[in-house]
Coordinates of N, CA and C in Angstrom, one line a residue:
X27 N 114.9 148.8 122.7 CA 114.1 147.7 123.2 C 113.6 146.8 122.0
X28 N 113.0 147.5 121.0 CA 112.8 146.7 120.1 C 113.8 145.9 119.1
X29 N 115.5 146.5 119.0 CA 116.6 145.4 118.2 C 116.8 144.8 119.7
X30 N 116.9 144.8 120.5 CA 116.9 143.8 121.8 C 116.3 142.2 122.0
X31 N 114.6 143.4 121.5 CA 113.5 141.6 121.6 C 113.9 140.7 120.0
X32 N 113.9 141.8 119.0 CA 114.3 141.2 117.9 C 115.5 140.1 117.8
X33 N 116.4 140.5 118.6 CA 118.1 139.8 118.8 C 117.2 138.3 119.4
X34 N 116.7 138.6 120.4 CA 115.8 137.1 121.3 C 115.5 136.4 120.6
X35 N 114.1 137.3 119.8 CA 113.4 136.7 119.0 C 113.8 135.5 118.3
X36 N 115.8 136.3 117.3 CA 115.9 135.6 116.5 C 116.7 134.2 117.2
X37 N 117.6 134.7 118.6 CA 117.6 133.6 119.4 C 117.2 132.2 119.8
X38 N 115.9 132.7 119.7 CA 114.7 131.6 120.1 C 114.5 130.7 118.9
X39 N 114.3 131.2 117.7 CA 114.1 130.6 116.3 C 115.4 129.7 116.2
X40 N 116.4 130.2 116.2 CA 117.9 129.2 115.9 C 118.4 128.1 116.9
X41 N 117.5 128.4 118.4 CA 117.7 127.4 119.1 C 116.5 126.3 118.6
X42 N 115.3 126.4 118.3 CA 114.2 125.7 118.2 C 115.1 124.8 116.7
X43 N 115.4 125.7 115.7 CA 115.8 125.0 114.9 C 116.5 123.5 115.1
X44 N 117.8 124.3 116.1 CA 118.7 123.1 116.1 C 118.0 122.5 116.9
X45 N 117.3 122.6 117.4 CA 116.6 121.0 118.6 C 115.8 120.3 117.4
X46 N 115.1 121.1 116.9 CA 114.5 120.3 115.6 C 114.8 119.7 114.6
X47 N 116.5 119.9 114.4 CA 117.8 119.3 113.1 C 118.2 118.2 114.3
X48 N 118.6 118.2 115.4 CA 118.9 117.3 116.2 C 118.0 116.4 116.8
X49 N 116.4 116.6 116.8 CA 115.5 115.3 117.0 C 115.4 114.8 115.5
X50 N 115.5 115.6 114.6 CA 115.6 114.6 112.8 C 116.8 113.9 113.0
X51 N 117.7 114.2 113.1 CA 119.2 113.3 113.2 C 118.9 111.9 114.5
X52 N 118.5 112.7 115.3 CA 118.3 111.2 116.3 C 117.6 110.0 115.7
X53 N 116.2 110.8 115.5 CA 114.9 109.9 114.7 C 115.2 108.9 113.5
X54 N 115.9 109.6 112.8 CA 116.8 108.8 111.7 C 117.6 107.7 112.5
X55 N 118.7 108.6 113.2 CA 119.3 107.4 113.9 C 118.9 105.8 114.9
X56 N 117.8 106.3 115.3 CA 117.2 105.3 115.8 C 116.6 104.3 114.5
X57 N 115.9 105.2 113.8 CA 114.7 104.2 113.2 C 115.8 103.3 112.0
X58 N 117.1 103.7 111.9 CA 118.6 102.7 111.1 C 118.6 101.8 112.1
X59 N 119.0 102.0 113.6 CA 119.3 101.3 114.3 C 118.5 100.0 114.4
X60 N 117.1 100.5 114.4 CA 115.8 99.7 114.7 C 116.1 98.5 113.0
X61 N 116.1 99.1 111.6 CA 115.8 99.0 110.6 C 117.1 97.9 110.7
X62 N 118.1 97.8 111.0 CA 119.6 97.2 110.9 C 119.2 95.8 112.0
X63 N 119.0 95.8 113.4 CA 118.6 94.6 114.1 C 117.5 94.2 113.2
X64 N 116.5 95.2 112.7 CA 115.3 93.7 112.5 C 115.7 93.0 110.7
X65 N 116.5 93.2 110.4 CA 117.2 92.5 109.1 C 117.7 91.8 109.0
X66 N 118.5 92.1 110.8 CA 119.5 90.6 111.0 C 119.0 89.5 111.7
X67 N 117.1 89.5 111.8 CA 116.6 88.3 112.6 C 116.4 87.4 111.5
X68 N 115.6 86.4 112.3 CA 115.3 84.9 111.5 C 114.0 85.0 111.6
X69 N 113.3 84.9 110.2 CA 111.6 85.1 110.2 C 111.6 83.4 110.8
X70 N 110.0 83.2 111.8 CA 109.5 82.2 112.5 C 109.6 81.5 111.6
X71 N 109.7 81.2 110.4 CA 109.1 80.3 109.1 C 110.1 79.5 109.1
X72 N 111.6 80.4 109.2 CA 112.8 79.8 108.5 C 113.3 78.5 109.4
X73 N 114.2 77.5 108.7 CA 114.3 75.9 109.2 C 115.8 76.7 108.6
X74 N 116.6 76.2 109.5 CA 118.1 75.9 109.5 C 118.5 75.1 108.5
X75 N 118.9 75.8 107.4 CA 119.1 74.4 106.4 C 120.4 73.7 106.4
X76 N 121.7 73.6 107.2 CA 122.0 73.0 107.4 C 121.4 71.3 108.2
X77 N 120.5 71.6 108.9 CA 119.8 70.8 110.1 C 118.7 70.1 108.5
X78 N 118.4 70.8 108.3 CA 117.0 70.2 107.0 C 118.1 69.6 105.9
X79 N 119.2 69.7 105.6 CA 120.0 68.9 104.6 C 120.7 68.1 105.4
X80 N 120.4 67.7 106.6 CA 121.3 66.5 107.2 C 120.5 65.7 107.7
X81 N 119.0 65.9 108.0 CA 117.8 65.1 108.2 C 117.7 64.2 106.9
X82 N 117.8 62.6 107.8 CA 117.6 61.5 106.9 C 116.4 61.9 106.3
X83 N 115.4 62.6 107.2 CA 113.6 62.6 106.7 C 113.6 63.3 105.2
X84 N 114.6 64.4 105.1 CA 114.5 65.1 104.0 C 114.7 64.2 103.0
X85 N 115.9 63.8 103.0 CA 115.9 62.5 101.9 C 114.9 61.9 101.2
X86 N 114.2 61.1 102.6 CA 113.4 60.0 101.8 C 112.0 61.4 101.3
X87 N 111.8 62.2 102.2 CA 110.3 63.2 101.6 C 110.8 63.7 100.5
X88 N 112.1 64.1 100.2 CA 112.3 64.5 98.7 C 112.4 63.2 97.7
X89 N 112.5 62.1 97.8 CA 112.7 60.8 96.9 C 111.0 60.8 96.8
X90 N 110.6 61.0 97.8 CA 108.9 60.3 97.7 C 108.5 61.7 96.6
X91 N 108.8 62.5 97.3 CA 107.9 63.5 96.1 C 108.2 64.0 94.7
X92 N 109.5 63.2 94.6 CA 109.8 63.0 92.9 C 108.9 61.5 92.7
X93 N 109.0 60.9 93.4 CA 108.3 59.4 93.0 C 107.0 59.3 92.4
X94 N 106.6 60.7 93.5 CA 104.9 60.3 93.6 C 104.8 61.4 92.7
X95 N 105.3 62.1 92.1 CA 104.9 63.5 91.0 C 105.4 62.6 89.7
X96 N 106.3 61.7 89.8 CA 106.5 61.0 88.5 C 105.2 60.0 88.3
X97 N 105.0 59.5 89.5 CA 104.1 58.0 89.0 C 102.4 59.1 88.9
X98 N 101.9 60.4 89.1 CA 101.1 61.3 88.9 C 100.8 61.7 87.6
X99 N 102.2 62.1 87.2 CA 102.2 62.6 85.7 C 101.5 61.5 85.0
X100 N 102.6 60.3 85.2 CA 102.5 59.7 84.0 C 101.3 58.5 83.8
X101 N 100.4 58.3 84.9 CA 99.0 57.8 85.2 C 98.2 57.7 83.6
X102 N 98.0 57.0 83.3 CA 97.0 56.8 82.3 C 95.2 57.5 82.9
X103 N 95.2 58.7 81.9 CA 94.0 59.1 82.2 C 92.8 59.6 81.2
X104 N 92.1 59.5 81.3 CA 90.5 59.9 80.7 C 91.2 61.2 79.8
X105 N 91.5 61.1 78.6 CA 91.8 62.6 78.0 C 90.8 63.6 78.3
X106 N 91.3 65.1 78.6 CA 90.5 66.0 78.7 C 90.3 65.9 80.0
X107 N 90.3 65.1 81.2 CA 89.7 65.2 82.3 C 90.9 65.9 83.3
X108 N 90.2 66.5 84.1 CA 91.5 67.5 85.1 C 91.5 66.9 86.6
X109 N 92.7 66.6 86.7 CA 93.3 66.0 88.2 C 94.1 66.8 89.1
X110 N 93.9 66.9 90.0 CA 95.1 67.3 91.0 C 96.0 66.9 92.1
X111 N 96.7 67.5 92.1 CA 97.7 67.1 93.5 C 97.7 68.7 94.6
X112 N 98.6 67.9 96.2 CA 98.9 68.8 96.9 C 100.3 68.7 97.4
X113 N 101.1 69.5 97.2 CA 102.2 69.3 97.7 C 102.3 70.2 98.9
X114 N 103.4 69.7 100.0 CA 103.0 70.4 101.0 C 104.3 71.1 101.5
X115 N 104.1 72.0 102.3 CA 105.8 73.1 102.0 C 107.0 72.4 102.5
X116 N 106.9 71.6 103.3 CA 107.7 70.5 104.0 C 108.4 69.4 103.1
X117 N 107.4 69.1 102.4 CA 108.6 68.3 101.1 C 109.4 68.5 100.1
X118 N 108.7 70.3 100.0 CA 109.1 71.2 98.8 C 110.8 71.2 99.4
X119 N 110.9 71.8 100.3 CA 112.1 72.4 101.1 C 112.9 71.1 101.8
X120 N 112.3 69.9 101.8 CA 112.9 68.8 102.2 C 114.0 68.6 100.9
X121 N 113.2 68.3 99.7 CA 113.8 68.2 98.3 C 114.5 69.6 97.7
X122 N 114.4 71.0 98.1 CA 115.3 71.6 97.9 C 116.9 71.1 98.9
X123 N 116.5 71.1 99.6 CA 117.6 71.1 100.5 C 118.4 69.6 100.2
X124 N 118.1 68.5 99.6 CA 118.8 67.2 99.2 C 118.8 67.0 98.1
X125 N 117.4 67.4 96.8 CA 117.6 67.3 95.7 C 117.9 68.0 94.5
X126 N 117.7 69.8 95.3 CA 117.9 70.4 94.2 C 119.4 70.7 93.7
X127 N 120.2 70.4 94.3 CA 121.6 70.4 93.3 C 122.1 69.2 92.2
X128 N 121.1 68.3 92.4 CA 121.0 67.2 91.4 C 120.6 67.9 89.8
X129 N 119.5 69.1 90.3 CA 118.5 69.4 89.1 C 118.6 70.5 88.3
X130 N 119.6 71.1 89.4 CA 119.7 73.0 89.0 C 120.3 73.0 87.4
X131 N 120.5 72.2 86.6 CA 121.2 72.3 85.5 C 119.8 71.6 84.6
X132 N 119.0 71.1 85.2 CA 117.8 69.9 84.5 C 116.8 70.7 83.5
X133 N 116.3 71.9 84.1 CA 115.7 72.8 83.0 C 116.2 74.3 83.2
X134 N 116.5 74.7 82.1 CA 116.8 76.5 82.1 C 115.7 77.2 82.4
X135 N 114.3 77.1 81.9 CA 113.2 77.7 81.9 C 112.6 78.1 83.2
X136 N 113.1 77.3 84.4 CA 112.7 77.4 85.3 C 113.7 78.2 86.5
X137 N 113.3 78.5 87.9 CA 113.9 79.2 88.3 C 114.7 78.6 89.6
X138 N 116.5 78.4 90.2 CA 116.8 78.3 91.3 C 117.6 79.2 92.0
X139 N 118.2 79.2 92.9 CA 119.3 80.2 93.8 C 120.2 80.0 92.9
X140 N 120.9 81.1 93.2 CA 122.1 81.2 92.6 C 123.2 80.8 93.8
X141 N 124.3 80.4 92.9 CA 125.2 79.3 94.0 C 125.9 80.2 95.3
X142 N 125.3 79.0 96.4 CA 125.6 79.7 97.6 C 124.7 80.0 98.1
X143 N 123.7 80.0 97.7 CA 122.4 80.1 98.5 C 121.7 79.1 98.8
X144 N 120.7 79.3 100.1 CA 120.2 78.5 101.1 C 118.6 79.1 100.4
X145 N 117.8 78.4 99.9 CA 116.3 78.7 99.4 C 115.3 77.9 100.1
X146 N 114.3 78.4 100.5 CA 112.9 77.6 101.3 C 111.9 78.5 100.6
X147 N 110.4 77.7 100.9 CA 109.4 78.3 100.7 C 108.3 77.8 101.8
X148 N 107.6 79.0 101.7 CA 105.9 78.6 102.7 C 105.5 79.3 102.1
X149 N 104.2 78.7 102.0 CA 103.1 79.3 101.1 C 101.6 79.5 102.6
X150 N 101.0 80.6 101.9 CA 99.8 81.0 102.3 C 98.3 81.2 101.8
X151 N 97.6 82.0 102.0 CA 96.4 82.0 101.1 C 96.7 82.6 100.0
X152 N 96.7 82.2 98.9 CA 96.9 82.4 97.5 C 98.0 83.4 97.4
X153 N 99.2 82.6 98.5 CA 100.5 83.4 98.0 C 101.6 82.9 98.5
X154 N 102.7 82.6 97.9 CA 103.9 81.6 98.3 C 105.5 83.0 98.4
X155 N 105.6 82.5 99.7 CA 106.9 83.2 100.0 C 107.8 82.4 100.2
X156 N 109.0 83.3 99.0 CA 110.2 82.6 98.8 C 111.4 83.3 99.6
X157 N 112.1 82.3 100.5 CA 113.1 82.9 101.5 C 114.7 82.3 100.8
X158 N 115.4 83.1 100.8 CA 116.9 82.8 100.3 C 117.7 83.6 101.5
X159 N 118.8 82.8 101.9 CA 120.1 83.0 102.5 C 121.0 83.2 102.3
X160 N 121.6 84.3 102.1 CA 122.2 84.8 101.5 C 123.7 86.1 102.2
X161 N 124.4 86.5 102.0 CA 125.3 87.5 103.2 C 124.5 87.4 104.5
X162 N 124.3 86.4 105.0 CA 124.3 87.0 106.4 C 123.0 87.3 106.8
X163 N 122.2 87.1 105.7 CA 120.9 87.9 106.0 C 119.6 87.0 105.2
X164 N 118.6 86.9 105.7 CA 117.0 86.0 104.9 C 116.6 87.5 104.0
X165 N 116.6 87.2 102.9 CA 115.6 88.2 101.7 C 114.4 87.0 101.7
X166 N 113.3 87.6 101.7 CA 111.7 87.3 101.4 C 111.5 87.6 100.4
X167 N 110.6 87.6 100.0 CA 109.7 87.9 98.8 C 108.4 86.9 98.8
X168 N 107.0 87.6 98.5 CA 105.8 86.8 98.4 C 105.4 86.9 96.9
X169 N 105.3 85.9 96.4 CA 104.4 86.0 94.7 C 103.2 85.5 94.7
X170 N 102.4 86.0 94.2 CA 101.3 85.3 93.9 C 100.9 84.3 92.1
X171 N 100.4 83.1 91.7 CA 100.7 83.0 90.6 C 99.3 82.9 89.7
X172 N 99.6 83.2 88.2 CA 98.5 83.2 87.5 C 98.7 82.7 86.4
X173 N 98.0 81.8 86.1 CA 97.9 80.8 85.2 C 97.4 81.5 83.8
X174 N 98.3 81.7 82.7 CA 97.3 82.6 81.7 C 97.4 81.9 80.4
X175 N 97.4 82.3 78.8 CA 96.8 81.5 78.0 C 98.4 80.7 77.7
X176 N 99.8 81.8 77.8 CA 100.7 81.1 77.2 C 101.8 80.9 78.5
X177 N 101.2 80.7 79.7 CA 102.3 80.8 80.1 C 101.4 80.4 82.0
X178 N 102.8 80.7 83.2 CA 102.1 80.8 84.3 C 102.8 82.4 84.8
X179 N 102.1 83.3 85.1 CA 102.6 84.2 85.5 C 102.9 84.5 86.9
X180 N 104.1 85.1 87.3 CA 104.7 85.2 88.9 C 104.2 86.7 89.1
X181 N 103.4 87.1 90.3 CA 103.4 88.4 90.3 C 103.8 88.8 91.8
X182 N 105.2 89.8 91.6 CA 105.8 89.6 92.9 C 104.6 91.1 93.8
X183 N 105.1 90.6 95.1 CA 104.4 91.5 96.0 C 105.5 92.4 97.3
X184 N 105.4 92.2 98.5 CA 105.8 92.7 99.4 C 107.4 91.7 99.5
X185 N 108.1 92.2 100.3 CA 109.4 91.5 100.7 C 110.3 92.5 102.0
X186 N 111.1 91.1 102.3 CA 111.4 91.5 103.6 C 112.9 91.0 103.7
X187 N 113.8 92.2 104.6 CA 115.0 91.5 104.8 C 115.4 91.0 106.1
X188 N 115.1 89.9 106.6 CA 115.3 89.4 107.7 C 113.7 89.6 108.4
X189 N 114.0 90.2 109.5 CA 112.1 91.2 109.8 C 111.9 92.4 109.4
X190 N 112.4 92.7 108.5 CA 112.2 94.1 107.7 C 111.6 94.5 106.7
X191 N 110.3 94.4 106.9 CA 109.4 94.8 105.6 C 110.3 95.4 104.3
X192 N 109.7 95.2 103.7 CA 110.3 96.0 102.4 C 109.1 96.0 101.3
X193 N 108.5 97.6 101.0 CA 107.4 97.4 99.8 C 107.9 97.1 98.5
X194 N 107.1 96.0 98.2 CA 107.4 96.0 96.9 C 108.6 94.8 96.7
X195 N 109.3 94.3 97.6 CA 110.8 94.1 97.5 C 110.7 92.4 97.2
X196 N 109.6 91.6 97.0 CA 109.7 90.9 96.2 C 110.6 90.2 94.5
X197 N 110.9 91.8 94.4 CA 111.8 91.8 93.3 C 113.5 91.4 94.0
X198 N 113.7 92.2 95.1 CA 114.6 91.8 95.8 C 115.3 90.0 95.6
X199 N 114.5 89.3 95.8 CA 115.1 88.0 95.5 C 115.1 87.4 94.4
X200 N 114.7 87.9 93.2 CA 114.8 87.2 91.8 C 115.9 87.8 91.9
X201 N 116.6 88.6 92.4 CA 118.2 88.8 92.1 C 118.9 87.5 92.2
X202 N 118.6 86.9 93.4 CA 119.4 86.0 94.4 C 118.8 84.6 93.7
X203 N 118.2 84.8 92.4 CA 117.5 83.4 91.2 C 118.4 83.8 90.3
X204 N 118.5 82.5 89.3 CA 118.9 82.8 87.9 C 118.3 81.5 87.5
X205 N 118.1 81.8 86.2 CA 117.4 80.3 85.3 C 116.4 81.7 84.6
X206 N 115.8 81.2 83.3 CA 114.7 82.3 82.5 C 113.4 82.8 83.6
X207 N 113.4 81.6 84.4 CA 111.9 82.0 85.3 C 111.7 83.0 86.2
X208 N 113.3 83.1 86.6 CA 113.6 84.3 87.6 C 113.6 85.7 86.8
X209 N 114.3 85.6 85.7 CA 114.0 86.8 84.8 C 113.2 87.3 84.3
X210 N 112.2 86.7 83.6 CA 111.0 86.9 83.2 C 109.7 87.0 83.9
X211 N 109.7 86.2 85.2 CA 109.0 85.8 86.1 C 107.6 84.7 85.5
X212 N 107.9 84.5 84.7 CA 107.4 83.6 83.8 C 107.6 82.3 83.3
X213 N 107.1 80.9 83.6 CA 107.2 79.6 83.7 C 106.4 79.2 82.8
X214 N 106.7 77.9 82.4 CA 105.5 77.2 80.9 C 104.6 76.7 81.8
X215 N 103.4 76.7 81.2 CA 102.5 75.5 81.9 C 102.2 74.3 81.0
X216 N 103.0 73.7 79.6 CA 102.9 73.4 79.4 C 103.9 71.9 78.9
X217 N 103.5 70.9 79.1 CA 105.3 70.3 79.6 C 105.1 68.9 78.8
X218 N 106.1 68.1 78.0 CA 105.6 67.1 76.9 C 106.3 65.8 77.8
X219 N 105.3 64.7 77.3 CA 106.0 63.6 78.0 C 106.4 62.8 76.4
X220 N 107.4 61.4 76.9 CA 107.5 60.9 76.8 C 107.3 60.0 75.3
X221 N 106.0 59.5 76.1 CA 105.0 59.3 74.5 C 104.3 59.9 74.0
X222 N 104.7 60.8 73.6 CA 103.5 61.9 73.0 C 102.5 63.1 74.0
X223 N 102.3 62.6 75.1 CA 100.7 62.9 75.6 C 101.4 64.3 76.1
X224 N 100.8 65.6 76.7 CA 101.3 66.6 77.2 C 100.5 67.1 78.7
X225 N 101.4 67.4 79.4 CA 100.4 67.9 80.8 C 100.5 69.1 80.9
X226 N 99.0 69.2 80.8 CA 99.3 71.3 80.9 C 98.6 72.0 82.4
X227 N 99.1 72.9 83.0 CA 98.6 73.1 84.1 C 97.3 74.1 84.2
X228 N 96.6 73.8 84.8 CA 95.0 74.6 84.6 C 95.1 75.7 85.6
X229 N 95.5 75.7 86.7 CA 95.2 76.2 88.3 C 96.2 75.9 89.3
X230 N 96.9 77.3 89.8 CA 97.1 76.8 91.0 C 96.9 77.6 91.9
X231 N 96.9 77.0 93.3 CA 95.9 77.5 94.5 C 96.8 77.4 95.3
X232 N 97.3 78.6 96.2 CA 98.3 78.7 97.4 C 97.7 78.3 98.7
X233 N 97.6 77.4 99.5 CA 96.9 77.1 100.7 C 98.4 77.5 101.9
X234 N 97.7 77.7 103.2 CA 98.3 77.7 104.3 C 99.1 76.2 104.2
X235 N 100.6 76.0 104.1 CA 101.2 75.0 104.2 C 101.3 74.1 102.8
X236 N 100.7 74.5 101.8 CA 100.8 73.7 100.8 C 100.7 74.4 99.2
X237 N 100.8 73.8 98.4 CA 100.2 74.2 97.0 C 99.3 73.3 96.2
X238 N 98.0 73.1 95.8 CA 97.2 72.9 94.9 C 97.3 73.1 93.6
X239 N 97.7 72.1 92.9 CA 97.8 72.1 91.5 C 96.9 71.3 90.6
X240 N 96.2 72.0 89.6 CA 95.3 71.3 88.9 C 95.5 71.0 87.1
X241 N 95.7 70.2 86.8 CA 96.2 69.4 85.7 C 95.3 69.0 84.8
X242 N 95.7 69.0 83.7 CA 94.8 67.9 82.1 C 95.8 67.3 81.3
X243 N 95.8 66.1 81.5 CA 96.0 65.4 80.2 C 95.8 65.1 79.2
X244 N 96.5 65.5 77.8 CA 96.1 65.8 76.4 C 96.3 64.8 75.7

């Protein structure tokens, strides 16, 4: 009687197992399944960039916002006194989508997609997310930025592939960058004009829909 219950006993244990190796295998298998559709969606944010590079509007909002960032800069002003602008995510991505292939060669220091990619941004409370297009699929990434003595610093955060969180994976899309800014995550704030004077950047502030930038002229 007792190698009998034992034989059961150990019966009982090897069936529990396998139901237990076979709800892990499931579990896995679903939460891939689950992980695989939500990678291949389109975050609410993203704009069709073929549709945003064929809009006349993009055009002229990217001509205006080189216009108006040129006739900004170069404003005769009160030395020492600090000014700002707002740019708003709509013209950012109007002017990627029609002007940034004019520029991608214009400074190294700074950061664009690497060729073949489809780049946008939206920004939030003191945090701008950069979306790129790329195989088939939107990689995210959120940075937040900080202005420090030699430089502006990128500090990446959370990222997502499609609707798929990903911690940390903000690094994820400096892949899908090249130029020094993407690598180092690090931009000048300090930029020379023309005749001498130099505009250095003081602050910037991530708003729902825009960026705030705050400036001095030397």
């Amino acid at each position: 009687m007792i190698e009998q219950g034992s034989k059961q006993g150990k019966s009982s244990l090897l069936r529990r197992a396998i139901r237990v190796a076979l709800w892990i295998v499931v579990s896995i298998a679903i939460l891939c399944g689950v992980g695989f559709f939500l990678s291949t969606r389109t975050p609410s944010a993203w704009t069709d960039p073929q549709s945003l590079a064929t809009d006349p509007e993009s055009d002229r909002r990217g001509r205006e916002l080189e216009q108006n960032l040129a006739s900004a800069i170069a404003r005769i002003r009160p030395a020492g006194e600090p000014w700002a602008i707002r740019i708003h995510d709509i013209d950012i991505n109007s002017w990627i989508a029609r002007r940034l292939p004019e520029w991608t060669e214009h400074d190294p220091t700074l950061a664009w997609p690497i060729d073949g990619a489809a780049a946008q941004v939206h920004t939030e409370d003191q945090m701008v997310t950069i979306s790129i297009a790329m195989k088939n699929r939107i990689w995210s990434g959120s940075f937040a930025a900080a202005v420090e003595r030699g430089g502006i610093r990128l500090v990446p955060g959370w990222g997502a592939i499609g609707l798929l969180p990903v911690p940390d994976g903000a690094h994820l899309v400096t892949q899908l960058l090249e130029g020094d800014g993407a690598i180092m995550l690090f931009l000048p704030k300090v930029f020379k004009l023309g005749d001498g004077r130099q505009i250095e950047v003081l602050q910037i502030d991530f708003v729902p829909g825009a960026v705030e930038i705050e400036f001095v002229t030397r």
